[in-house]
mmCIF file of C-alpha atoms in Angstrom:
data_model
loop_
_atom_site.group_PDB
_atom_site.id
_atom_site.type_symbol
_atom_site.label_atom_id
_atom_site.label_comp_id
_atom_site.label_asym_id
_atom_site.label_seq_id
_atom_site.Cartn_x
_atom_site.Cartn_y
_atom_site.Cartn_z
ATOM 1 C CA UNK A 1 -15.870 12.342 5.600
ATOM 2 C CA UNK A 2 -15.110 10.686 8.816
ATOM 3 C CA UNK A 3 -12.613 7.832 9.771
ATOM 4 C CA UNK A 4 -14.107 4.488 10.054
ATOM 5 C CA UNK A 5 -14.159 2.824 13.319
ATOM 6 C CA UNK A 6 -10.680 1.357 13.267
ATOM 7 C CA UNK A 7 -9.207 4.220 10.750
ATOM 8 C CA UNK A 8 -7.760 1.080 8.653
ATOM 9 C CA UNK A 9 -8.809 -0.273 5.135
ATOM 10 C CA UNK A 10 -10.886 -2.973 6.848
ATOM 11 C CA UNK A 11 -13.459 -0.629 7.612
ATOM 12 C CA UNK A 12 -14.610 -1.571 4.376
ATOM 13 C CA UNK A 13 -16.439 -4.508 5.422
ATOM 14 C CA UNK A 14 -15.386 -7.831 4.499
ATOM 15 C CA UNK A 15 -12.223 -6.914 3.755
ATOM 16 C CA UNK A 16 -8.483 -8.498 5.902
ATOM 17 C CA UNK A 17 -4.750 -8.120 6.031
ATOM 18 C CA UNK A 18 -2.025 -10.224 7.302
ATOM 19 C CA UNK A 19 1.306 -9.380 7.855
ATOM 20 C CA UNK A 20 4.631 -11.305 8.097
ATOM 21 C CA UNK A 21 7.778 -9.748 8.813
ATOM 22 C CA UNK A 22 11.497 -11.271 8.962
ATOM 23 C CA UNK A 23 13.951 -9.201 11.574
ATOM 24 C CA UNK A 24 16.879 -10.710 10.258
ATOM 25 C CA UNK A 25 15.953 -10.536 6.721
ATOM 26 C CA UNK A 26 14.560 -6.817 7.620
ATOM 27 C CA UNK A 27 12.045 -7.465 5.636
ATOM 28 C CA UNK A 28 8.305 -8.798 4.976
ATOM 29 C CA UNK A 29 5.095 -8.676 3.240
ATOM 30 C CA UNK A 30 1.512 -7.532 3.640
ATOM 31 C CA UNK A 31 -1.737 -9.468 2.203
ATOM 32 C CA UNK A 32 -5.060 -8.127 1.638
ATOM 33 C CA UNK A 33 -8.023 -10.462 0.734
ATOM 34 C CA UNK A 34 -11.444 -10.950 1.234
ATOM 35 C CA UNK A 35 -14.038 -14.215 1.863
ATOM 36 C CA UNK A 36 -15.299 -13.411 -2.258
ATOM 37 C CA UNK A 37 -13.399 -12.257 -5.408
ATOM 38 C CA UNK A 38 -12.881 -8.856 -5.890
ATOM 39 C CA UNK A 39 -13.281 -6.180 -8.596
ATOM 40 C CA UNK A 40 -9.661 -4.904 -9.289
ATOM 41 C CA UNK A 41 -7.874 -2.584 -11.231
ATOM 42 C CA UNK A 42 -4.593 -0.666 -10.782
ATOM 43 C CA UNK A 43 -2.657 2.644 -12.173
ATOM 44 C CA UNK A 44 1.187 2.643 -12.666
ATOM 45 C CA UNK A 45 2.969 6.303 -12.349
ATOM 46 C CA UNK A 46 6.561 5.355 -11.656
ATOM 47 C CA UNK A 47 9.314 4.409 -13.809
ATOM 48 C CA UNK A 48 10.374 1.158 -12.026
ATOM 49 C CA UNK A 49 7.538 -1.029 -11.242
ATOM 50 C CA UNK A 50 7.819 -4.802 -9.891
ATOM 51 C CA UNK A 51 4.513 -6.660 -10.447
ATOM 52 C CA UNK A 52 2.837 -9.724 -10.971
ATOM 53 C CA UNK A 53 -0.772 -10.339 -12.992
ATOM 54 C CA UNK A 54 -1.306 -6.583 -13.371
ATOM 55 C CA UNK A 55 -2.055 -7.703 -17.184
ATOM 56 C CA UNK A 56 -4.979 -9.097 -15.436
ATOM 57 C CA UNK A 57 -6.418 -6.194 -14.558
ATOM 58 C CA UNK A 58 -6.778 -4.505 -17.317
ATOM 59 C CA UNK A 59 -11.075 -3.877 -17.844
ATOM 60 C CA UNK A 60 -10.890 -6.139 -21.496
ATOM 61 C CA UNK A 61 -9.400 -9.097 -19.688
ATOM 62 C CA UNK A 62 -11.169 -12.321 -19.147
ATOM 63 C CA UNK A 63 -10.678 -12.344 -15.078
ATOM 64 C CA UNK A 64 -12.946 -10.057 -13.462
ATOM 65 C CA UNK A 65 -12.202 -10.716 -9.924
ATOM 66 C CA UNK A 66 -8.934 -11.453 -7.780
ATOM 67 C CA UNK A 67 -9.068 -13.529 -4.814
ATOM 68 C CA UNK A 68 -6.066 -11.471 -2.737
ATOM 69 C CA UNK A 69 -3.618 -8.715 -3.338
ATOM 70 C CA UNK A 70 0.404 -8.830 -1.673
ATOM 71 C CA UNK A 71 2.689 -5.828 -1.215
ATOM 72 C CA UNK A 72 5.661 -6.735 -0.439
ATOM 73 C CA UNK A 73 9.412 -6.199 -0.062
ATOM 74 C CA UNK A 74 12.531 -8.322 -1.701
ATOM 75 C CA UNK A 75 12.432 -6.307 -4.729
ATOM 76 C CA UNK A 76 11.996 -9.260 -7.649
ATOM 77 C CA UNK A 77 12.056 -11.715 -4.855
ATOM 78 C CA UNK A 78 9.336 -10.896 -3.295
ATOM 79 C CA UNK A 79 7.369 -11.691 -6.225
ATOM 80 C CA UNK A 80 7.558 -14.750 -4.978
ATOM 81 C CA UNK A 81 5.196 -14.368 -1.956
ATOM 82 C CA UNK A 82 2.496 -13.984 -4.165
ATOM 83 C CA UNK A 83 3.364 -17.882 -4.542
ATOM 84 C CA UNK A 84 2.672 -18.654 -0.564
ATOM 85 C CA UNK A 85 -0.559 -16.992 -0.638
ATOM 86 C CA UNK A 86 -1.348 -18.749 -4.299
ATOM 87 C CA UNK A 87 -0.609 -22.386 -2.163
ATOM 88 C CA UNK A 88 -2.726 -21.149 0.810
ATOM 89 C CA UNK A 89 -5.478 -20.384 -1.523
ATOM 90 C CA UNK A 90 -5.290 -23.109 -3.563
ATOM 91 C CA UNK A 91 -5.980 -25.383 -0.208
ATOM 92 C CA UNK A 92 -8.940 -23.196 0.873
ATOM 93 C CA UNK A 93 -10.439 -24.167 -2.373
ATOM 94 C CA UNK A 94 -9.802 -20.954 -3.505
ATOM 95 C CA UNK A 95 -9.749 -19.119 -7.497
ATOM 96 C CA UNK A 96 -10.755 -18.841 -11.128
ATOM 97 C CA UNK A 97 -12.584 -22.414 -12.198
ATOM 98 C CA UNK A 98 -10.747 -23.873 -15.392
ATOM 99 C CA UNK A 99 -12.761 -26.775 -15.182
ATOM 100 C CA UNK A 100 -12.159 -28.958 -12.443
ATOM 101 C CA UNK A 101 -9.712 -27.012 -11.210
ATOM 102 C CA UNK A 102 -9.453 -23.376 -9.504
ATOM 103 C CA UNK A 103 -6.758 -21.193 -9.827
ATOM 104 C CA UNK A 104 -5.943 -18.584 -7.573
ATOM 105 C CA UNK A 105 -5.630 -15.018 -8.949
ATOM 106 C CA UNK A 106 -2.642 -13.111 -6.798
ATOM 107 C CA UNK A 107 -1.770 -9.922 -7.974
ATOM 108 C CA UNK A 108 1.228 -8.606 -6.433
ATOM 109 C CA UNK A 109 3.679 -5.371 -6.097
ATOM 110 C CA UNK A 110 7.137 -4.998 -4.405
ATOM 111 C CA UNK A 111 9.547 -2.775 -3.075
ATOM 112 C CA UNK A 112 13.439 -2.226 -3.150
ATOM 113 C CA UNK A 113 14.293 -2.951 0.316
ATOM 114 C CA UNK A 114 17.624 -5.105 -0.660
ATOM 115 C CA UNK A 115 20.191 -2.883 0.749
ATOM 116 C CA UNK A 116 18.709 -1.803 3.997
ATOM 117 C CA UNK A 117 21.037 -3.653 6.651
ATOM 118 C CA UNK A 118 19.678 -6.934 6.638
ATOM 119 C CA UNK A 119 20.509 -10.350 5.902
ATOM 120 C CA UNK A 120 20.333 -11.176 2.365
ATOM 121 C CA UNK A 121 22.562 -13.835 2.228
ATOM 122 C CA UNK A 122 19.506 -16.484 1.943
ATOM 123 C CA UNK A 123 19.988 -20.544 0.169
ATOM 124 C CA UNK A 124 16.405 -20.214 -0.433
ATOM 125 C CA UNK A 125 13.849 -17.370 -1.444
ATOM 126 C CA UNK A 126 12.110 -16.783 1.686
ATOM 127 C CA UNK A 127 9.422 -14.733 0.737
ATOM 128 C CA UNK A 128 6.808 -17.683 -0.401
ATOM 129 C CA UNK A 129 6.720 -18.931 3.445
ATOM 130 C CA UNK A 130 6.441 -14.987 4.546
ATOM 131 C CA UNK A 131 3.333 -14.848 2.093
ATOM 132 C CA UNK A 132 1.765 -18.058 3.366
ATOM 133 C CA UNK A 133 2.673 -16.672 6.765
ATOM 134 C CA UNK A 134 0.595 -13.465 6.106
ATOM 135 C CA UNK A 135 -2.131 -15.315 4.660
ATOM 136 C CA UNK A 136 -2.616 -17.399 8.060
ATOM 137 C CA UNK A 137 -2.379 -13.844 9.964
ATOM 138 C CA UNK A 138 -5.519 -11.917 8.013
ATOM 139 C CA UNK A 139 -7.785 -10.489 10.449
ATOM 140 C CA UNK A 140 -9.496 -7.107 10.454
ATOM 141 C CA UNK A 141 -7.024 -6.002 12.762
ATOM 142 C CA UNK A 142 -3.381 -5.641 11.759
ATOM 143 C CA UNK A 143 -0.529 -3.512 12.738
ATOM 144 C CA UNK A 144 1.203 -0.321 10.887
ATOM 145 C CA UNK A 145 4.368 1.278 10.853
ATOM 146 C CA UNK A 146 7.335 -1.704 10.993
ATOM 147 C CA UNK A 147 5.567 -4.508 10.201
ATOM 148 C CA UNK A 148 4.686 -6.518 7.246
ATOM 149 C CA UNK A 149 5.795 -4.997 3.713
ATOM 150 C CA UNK A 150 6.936 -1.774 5.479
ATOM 151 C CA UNK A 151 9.637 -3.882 7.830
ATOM 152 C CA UNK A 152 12.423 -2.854 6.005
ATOM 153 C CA UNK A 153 11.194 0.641 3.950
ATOM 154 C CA UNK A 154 13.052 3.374 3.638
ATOM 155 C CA UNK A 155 12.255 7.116 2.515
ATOM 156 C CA UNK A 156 14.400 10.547 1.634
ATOM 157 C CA UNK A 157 14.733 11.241 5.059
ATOM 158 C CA UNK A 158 12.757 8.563 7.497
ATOM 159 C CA UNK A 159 12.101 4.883 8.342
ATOM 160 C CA UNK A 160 9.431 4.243 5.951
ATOM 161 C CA UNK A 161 6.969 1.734 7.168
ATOM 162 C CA UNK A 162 3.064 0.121 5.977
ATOM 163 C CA UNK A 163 0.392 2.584 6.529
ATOM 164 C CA UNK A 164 -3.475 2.533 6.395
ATOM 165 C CA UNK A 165 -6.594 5.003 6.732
ATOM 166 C CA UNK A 166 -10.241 5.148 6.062
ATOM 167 C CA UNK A 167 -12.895 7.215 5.691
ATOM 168 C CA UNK A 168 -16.675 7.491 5.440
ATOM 169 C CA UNK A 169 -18.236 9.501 3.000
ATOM 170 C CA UNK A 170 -22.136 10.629 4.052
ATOM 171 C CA UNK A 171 -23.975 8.765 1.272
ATOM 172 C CA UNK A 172 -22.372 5.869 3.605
ATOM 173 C CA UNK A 173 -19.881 4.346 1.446
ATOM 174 C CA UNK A 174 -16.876 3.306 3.074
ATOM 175 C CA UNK A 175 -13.063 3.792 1.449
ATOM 176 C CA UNK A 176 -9.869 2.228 2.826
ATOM 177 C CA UNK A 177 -5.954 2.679 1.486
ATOM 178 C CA UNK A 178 -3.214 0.064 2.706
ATOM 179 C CA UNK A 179 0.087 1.427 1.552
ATOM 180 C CA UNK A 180 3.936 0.536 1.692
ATOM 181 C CA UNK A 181 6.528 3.542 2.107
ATOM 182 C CA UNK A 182 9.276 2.915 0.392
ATOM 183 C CA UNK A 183 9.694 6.463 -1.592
ATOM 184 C CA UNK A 184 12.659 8.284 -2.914
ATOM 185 C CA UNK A 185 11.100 11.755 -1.635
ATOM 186 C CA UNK A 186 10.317 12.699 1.366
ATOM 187 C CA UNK A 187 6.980 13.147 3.334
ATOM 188 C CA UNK A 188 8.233 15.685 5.173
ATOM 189 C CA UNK A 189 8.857 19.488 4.415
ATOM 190 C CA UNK A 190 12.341 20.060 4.319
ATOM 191 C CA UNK A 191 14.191 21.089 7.475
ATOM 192 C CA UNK A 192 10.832 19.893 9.865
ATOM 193 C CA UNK A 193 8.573 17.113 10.893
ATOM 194 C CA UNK A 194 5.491 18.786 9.675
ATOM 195 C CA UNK A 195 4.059 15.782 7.041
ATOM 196 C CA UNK A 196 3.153 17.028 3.148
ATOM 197 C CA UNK A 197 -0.143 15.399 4.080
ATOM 198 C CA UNK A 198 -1.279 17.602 6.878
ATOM 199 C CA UNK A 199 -4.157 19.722 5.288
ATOM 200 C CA UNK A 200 -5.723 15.776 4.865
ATOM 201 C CA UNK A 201 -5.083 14.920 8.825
ATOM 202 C CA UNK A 202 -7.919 13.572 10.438
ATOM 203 C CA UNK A 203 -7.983 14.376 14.492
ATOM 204 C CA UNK A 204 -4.162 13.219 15.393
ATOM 205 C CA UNK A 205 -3.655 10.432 13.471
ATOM 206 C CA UNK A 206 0.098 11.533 12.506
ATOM 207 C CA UNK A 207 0.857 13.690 15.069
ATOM 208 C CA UNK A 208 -1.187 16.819 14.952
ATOM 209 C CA UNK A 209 1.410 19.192 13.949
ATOM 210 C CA UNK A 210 -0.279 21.416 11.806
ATOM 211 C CA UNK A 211 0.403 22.850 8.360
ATOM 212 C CA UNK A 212 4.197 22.369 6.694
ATOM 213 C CA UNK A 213 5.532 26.207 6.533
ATOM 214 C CA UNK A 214 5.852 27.806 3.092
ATOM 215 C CA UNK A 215 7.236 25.911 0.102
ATOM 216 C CA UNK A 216 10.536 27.167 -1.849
ATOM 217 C CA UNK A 217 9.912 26.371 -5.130
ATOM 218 C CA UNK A 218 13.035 26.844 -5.711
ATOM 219 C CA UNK A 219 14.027 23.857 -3.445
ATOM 220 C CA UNK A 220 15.593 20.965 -5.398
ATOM 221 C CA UNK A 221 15.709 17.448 -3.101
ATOM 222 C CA UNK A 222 18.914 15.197 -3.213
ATOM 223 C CA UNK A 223 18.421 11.973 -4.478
ATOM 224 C CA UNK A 224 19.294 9.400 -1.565
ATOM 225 C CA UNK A 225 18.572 6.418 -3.954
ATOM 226 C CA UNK A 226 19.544 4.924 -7.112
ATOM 227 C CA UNK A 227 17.615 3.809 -9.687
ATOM 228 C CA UNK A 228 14.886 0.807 -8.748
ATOM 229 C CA UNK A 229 15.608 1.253 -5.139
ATOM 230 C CA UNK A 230 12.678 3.225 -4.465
ATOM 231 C CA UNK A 231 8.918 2.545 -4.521
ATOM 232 C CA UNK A 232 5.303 3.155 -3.093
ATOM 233 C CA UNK A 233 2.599 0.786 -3.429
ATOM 234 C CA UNK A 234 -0.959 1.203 -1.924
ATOM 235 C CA UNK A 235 -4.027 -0.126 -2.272
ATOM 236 C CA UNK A 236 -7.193 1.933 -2.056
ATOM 237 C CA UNK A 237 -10.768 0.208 -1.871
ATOM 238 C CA UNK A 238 -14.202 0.495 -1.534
ATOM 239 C CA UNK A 239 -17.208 -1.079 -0.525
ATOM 240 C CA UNK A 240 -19.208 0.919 -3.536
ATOM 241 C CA UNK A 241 -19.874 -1.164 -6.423
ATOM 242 C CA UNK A 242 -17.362 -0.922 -9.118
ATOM 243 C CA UNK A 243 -16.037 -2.506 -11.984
ATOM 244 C CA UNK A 244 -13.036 -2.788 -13.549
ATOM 245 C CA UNK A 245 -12.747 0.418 -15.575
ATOM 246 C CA UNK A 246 -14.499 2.515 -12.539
ATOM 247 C CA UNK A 247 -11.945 0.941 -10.001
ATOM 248 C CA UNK A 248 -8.661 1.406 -12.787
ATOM 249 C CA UNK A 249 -10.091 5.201 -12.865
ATOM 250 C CA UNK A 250 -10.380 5.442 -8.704
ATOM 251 C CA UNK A 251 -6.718 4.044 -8.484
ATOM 252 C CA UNK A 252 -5.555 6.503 -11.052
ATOM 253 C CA UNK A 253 -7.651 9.262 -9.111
ATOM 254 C CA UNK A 254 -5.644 8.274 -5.479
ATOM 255 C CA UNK A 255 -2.417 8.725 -7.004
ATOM 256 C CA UNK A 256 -2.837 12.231 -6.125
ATOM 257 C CA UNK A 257 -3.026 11.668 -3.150
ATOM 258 C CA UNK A 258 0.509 9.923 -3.230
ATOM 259 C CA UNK A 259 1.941 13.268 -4.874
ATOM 260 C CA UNK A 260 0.045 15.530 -2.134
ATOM 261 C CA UNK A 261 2.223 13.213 0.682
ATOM 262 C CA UNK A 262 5.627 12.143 -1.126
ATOM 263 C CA UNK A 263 7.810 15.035 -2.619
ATOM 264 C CA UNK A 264 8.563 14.388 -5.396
ATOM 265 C CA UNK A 265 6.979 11.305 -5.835
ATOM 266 C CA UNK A 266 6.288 8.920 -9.212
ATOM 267 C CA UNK A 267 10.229 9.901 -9.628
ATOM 268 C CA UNK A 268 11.992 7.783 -12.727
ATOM 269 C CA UNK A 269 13.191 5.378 -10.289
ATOM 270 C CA UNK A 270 10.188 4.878 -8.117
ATOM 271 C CA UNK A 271 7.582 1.855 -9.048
ATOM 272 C CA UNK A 272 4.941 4.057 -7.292
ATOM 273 C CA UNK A 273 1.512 1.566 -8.112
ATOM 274 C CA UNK A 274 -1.566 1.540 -6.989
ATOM 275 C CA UNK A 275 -4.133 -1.116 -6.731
ATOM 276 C CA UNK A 276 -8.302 -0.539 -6.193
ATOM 277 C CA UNK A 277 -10.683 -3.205 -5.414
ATOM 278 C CA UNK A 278 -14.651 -2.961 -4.583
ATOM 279 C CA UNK A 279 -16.292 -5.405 -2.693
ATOM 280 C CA UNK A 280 -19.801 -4.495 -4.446
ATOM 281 C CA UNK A 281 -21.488 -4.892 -1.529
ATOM 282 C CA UNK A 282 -23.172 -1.331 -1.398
ATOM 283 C CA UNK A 283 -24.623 -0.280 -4.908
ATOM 284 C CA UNK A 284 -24.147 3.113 -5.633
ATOM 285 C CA UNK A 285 -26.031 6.148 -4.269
ATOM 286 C CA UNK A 286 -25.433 8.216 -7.474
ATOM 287 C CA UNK A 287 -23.572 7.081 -10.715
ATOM 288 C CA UNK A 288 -22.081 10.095 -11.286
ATOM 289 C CA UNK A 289 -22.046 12.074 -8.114
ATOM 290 C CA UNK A 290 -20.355 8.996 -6.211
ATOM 291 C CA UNK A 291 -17.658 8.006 -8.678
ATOM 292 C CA UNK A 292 -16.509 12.036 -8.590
ATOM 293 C CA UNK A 293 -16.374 11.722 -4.729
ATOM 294 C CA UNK A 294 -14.510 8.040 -4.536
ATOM 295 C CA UNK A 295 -12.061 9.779 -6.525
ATOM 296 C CA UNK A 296 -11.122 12.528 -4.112
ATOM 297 C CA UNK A 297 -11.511 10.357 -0.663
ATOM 298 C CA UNK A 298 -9.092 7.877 -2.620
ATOM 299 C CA UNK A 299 -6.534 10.507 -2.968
ATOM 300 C CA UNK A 300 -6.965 11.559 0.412
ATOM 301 C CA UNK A 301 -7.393 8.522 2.405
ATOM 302 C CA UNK A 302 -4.195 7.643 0.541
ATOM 303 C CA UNK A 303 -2.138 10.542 1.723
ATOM 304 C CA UNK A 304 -3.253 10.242 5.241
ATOM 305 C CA UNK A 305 -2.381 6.657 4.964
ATOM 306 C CA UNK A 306 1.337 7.656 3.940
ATOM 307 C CA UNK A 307 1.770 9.982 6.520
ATOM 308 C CA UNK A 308 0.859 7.155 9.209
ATOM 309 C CA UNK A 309 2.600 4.705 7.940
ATOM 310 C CA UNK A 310 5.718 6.605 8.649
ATOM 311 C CA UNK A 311 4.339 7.915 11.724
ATOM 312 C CA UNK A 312 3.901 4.367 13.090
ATOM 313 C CA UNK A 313 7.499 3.636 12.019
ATOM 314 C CA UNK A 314 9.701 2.605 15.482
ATOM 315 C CA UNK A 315 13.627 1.608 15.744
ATOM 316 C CA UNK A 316 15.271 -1.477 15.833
ATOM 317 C CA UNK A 317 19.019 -2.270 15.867
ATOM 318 C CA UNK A 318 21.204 -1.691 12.782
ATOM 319 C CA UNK A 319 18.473 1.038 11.376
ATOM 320 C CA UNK A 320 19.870 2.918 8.630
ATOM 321 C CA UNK A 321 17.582 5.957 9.143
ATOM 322 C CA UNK A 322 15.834 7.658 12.444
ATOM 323 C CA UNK A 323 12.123 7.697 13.011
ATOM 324 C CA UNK A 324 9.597 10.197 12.862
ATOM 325 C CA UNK A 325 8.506 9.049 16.340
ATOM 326 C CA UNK A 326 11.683 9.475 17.977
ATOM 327 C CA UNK A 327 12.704 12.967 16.683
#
């Protein structure tokens, strides 16, 4: 495997993300959508999840394509940008036909980012105009780190932050992950800066430094959050051809790659999620050599996404936690 050209999920072609982010608010949200539906499924591993249409997903349900994903922050409010980007879509002409009429399919996951230092006191939800904001921002360029659903993460130890990676495998297919930071562990070996996702680095991409030293498994972490206030949310995807149950099994097969980068992670009071979509625009080069190795670039494009995300993290007044970067 080999980074794509702009190491970000929109090396899978076709594919864009906007971001929005509110500095007041500390907050913001992420979109990811395409100019066609897309094959979707998703894989749930922590005990606090906030979603929207994952029902949907599911490979016996009716819908077999989604017109845009949202990660976002606001905890249950945030649910609500999904509604921005529904609007926005809904104008472009966009979602399922019920007769004369399209509706716009907008699956959607959230962090806990409430209690972060920023201003929460709103009169209105503001996270529909952030999602119609983010939707007006897709392009295959976007930026990481403090910016869209990562604005206001936190982790165990670090700023937390919106993180993305590719890679591509040498039958050609392309893989992508797009992932918010928001976890209750840490992504760092205790006592360093070397990342948990190291043995996955690619070049530099997160700093270069090599190996985290040996492991005490006798090491038990703090908890530094309470229940719900935690959360990682990715979304891994492909430009293989994959349904529903392939893509559900592909986002169950990256959540490894969220353990090999968070410690611990899928915690009780994380909502750790993960969404995969296909674009079907390559068909694949082997059915059963090419779903084994989606599986593993998933996981690993996943945990090299993680680690940038909070590599890409930078300071701004009233932080409640350093960053990596300044350390």
């Amino acid at each position: 495997m080999q980074p794509g050209s702009l190491n970000l999920i929109t090396d899978v072609d076709g594919l864009l993300v906007g971001n929005a982010r509110d500095d007041a608010l500390r907050s913001g949200t992420t979109v990811l959508l395409a100019d066609h539906p897309l094959a979707c499924g998703v894989s749930v591993m922590g005990g606090a999840p906030g979603t929207r249409e994952t029902e949907l997903l599911a490979p016996d349900k009716t819908v077999q394509g989604i017109d845009a994903l949202v990660l976002s922050g606001g905890s249950a409010f945030g649910l609500a940008a999904c509604d921005g980007v529904s609007e926005g879509l809904r104008r472009l002409g966009r979602g399922f036909p019920v007769g004369p009429v399209r509706v716009p399919i907008v699956p959607g996951a959230i962090v806990f980012d409430l209690l972060n230092g920023g201003d929460k006191d709103w009169d209105q939800n503001p996270y529909p105009a952030l999602g119609r904001k983010a939707l007006d921002a897709a392009s295959a360029r976007f930026a990481l780190g403090s910016e869209g659903g990562g604005t206001g993460a936190l982790t165990h130890r670090w700023k937390g932050g919106l993180g993305s990676a590719s890679a591509v495998l040498d039958c050609g297919v392309t893989v992508g992950a797009l992932v918010v930071v928001n976890a209750l562990g840490s992504v760092t070996a205790p006592g360093g800066r070397q990342f948990w996702a190291s043995p996955w680095e690619m070049g530099q991409e997160f700093g270069g430094l090599g190996l985290a030293g040996p492991f005490d498994a006798a090491h038990e972490p703090p908890m530094t959050k309470q229940l719900g206030e935690a959360t990682t949310i990715a979304i891994v995807a492909t430009d293989a051809a994959l349904d529903k149950g392939a893509l559900t099994r592909m986002a169950t097969a990256a959540q490894d790659g969220m353990a090999r980068a968070i410690v611990p992670s899928h915690t009780p009071y994380d909502g750790d999620l993960v969404f995969a979509v296909s674009t079907g625009a390559r068909p694949l080069p082997d059915p059963v050599l090419t779903p084994f190795q989606l599986g593993h670039a998933a996981a690993s494009v996943l945990a090299r996404a993680i680690a940038r995300g909070v590599h890409a993290a930078i300071p701004r007044p009233g932080d409640l936690q350093p960053c990596w970067s300044r350390k």
